[in-house]
PDB file of C-alpha atoms in Angstrom:
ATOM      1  CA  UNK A   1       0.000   0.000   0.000  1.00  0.00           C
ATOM      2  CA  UNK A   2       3.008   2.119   0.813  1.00  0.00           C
ATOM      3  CA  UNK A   3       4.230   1.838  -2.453  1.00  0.00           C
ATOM      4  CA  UNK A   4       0.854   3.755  -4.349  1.00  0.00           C
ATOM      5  CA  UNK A   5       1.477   6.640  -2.082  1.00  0.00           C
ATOM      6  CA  UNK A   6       3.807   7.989  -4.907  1.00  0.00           C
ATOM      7  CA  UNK A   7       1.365   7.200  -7.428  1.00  0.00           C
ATOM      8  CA  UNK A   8      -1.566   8.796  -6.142  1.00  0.00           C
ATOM      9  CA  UNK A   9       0.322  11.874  -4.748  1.00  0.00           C
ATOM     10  CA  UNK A  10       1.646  12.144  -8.784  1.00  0.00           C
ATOM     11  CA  UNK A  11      -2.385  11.965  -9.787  1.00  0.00           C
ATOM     12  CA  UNK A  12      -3.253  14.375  -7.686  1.00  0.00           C
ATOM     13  CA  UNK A  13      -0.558  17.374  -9.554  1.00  0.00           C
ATOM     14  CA  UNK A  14      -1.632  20.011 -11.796  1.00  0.00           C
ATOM     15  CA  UNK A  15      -0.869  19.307 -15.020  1.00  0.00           C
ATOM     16  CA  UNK A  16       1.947  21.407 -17.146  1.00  0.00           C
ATOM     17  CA  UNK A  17       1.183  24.407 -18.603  1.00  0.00           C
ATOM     18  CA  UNK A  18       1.621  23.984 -22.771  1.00  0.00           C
ATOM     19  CA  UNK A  19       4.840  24.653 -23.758  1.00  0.00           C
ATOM     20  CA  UNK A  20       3.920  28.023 -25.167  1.00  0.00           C
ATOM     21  CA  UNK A  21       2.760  29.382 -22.050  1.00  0.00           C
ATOM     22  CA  UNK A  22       6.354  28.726 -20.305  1.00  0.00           C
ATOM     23  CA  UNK A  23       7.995  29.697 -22.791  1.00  0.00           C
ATOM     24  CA  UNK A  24       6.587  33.397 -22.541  1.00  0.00           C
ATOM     25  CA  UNK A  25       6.576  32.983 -18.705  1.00  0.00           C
ATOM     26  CA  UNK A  26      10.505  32.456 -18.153  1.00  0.00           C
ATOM     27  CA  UNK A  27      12.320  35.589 -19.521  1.00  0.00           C
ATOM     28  CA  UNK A  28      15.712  34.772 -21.876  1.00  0.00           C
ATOM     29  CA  UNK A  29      18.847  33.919 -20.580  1.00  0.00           C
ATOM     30  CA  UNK A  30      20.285  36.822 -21.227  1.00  0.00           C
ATOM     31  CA  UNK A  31      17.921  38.872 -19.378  1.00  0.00           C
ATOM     32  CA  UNK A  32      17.728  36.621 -16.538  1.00  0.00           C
ATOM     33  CA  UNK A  33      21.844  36.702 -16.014  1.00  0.00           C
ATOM     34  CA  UNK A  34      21.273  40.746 -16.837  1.00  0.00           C
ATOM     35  CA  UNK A  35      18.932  41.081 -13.542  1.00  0.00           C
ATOM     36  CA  UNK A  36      21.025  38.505 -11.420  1.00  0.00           C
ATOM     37  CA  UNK A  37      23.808  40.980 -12.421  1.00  0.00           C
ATOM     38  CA  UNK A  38      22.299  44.066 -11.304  1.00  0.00           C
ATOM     39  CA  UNK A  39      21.158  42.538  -7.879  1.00  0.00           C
ATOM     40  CA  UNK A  40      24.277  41.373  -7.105  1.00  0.00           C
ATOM     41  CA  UNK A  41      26.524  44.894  -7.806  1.00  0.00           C
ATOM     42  CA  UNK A  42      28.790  44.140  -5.006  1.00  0.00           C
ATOM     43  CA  UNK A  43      29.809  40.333  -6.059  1.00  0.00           C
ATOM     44  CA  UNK A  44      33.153  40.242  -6.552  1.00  0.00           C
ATOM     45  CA  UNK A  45      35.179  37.137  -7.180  1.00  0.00           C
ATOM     46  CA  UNK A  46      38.814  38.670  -8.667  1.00  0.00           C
ATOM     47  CA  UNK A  47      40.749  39.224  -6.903  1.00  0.00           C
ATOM     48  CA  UNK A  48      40.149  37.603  -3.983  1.00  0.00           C
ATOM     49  CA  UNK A  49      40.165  39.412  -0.640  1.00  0.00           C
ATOM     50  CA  UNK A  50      43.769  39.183   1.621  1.00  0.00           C
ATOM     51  CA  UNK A  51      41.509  36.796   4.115  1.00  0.00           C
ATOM     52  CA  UNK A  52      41.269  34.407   1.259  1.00  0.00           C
ATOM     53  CA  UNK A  53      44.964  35.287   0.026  1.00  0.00           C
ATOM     54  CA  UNK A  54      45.804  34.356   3.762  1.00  0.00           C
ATOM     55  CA  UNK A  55      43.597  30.896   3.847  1.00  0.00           C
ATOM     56  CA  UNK A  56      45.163  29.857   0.564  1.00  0.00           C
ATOM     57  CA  UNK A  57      48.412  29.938   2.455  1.00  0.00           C
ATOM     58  CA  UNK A  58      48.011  28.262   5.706  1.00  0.00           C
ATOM     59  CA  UNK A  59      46.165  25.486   3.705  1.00  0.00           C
ATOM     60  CA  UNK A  60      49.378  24.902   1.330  1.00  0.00           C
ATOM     61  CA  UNK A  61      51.397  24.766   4.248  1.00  0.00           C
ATOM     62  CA  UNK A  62      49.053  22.404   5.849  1.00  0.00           C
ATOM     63  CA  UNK A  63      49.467  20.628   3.114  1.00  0.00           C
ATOM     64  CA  UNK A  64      53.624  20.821   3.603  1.00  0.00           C
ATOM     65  CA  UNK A  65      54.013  20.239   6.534  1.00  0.00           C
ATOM     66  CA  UNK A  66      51.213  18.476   7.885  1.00  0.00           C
ATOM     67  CA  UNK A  67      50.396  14.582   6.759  1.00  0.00           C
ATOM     68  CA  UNK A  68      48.577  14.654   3.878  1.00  0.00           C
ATOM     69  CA  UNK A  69      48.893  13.080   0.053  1.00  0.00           C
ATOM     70  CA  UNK A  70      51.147  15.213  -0.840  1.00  0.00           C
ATOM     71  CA  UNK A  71      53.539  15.109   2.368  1.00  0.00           C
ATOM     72  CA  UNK A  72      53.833  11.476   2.589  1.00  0.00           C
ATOM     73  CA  UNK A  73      54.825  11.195  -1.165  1.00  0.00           C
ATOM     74  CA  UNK A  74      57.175  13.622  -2.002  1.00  0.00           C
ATOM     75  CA  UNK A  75      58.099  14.160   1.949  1.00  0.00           C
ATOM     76  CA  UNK A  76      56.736  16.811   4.704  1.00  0.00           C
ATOM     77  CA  UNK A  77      59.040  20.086   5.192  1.00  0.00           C
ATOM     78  CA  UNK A  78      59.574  21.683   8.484  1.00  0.00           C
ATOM     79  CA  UNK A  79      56.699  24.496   9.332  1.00  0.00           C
ATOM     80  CA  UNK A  80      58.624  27.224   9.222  1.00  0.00           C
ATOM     81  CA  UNK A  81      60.250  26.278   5.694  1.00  0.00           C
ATOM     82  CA  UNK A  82      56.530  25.564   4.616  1.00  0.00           C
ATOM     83  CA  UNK A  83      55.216  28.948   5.264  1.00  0.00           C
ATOM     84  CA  UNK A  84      58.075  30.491   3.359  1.00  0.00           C
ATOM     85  CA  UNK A  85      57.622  27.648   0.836  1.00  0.00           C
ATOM     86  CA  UNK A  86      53.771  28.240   0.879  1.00  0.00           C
ATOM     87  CA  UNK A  87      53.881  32.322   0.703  1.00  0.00           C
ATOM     88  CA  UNK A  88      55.453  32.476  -2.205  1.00  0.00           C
ATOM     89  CA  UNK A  89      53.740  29.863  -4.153  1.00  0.00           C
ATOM     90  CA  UNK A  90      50.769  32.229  -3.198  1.00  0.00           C
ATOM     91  CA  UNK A  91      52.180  34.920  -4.315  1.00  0.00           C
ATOM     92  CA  UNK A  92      53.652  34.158  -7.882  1.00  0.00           C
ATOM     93  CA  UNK A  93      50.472  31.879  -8.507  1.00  0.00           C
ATOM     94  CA  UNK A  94      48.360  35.288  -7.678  1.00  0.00           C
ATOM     95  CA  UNK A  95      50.915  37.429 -10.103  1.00  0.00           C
ATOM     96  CA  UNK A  96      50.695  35.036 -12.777  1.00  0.00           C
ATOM     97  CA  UNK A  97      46.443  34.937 -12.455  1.00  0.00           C
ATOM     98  CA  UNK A  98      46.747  38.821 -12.553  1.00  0.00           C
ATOM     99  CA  UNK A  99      48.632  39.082 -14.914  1.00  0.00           C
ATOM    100  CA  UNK A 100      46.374  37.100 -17.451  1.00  0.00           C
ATOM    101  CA  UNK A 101      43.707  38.817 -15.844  1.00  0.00           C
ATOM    102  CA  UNK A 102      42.573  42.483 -17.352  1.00  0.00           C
ATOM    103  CA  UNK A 103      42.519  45.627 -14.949  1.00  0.00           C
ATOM    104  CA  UNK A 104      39.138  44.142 -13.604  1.00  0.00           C
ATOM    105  CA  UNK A 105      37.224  41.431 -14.756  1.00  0.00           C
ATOM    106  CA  UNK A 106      34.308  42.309 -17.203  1.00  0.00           C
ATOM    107  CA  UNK A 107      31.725  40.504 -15.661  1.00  0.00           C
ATOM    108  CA  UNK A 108      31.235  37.865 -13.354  1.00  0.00           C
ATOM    109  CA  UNK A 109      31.984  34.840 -15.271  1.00  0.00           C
ATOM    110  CA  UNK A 110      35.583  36.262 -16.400  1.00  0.00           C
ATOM    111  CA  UNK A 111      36.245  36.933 -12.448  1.00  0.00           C
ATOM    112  CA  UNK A 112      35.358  33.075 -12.360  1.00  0.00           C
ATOM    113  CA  UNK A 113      37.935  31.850 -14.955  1.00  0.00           C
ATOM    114  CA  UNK A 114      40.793  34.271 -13.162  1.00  0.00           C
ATOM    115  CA  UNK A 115      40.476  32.559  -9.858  1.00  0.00           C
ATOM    116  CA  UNK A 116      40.095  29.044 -11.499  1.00  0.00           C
ATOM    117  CA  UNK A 117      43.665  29.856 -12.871  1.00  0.00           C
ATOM    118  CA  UNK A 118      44.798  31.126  -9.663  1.00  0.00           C
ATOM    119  CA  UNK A 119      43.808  27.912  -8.179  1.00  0.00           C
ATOM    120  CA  UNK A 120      45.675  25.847 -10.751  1.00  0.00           C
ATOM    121  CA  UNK A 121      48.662  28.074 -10.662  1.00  0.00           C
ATOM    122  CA  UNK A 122      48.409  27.476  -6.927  1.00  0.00           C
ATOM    123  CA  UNK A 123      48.336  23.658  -7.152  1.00  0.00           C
ATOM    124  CA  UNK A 124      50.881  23.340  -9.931  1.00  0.00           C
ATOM    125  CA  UNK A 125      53.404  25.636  -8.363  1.00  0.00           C
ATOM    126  CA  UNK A 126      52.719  23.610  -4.707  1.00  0.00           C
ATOM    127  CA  UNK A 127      53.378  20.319  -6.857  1.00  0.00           C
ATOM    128  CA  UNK A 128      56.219  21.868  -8.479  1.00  0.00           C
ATOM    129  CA  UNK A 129      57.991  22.319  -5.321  1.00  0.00           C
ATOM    130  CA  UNK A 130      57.047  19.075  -3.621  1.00  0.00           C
ATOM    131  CA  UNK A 131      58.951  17.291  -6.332  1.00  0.00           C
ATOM    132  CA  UNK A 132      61.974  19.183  -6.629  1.00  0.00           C
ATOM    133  CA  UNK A 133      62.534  19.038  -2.973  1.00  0.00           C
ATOM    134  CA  UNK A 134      62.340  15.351  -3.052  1.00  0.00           C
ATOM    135  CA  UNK A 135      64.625  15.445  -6.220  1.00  0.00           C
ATOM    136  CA  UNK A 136      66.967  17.451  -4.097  1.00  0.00           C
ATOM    137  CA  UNK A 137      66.733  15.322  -0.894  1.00  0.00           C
ATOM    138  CA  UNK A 138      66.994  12.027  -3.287  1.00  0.00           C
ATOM    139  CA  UNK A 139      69.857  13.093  -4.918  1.00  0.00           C
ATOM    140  CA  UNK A 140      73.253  12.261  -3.539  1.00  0.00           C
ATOM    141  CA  UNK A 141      75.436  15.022  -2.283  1.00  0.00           C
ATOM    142  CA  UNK A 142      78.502  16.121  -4.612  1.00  0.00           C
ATOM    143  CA  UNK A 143      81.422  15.238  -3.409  1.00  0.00           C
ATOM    144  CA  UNK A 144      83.270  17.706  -1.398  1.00  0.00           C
ATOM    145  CA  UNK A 145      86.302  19.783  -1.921  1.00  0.00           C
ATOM    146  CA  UNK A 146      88.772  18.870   0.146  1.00  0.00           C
ATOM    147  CA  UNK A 147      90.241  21.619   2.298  1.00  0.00           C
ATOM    148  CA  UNK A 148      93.595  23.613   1.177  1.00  0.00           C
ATOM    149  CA  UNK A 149      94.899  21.809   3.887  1.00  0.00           C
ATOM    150  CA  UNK A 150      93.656  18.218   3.528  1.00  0.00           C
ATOM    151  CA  UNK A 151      94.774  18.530  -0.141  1.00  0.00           C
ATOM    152  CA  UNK A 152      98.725  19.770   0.675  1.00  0.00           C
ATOM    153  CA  UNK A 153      99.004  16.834   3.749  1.00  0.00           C
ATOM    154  CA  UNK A 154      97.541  14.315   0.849  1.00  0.00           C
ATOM    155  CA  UNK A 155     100.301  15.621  -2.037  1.00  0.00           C
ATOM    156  CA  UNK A 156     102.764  15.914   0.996  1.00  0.00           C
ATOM    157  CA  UNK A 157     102.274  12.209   1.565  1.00  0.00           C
ATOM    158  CA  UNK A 158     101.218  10.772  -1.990  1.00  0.00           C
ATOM    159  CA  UNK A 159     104.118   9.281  -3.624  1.00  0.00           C
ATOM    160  CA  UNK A 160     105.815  10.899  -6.636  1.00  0.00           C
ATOM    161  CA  UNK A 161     104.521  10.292 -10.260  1.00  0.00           C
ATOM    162  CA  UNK A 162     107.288   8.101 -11.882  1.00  0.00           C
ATOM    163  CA  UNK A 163     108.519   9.849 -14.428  1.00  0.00           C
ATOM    164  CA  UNK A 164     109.671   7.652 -17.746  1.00  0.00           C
TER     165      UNK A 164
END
């Protein structure tokens, strides 16, 4: 019985108003992003505010320092090398966004596209770094120099070349 509930609650709808009558009901597209526009003066999406700037950071070094995907692949850093690390991935990932970015965004939707780059520039820079640290950390030290000293006690002590 349970399962006509659905049915007869369906039944008991108005029906649809013909398609011509909707059709002159719902204003265009156009007009309809044109008034969402005009309510919404203030909405600003590019560039973001310094709050946001500042959440962007303390996530990426969250994501440095703390465990987390990233951390455990390429290896954590220490938190006060990942808030250097993480301010200036910020920072050139929010220069590179402006600068594709004109004076201010047009409208709405181009404000949109600006921070989606920022947010890519973000995470490619942040990945960028994760794996050239672990290059650097994986790769093995150059030898090193020896000392003026350690290299005149070795000739001091090295026998002659033979000479033919």
């Amino acid at each position: 019985m349970a399962e006509d509930a659905p049915n007869a609650a369906a039944e008991d709808t108005h029906p649809a108003p013909p398609e011509a009558a909707a059709d002159s009901a719902t204003p265009p597209a156009s007009a309809e992003k044109a008034s969402v526009e005009a309510l919404l003066p203030s909405l600003s999406i590019w560039p973001p505010s310094q709050r946001t700037r500042d959440a962007v950071v303390r996530r990426v070094v969250q994501t440095l320092a703390a465990p987390s995907v990233l951390s455990q692949r390429y290896g954590a850093l220490p938190e006060p090398e990942a808030e250097r690390a993480a301010a200036a991935v910020e920072a050139e990932a929010f220069a590179a966004a402006s600068e594709s970015a004109s004076a201010s965004p047009a409208s709405l939707e181009d404000g949109i596209e600006v921070l989606q780059a920022y947010s890519k520039e973000v995470s490619r820079r942040l990945l960028e770094l994760a794996k050239a640290r672990a290059a650097a950390a994986a790769a093995p030290a150059p030898p090193a120099e020896p000392s003026a000293e350690e290299s005149e006690a070795s000739s001091a002590t090295a026998p002659a070349p033979a000479e033919e």
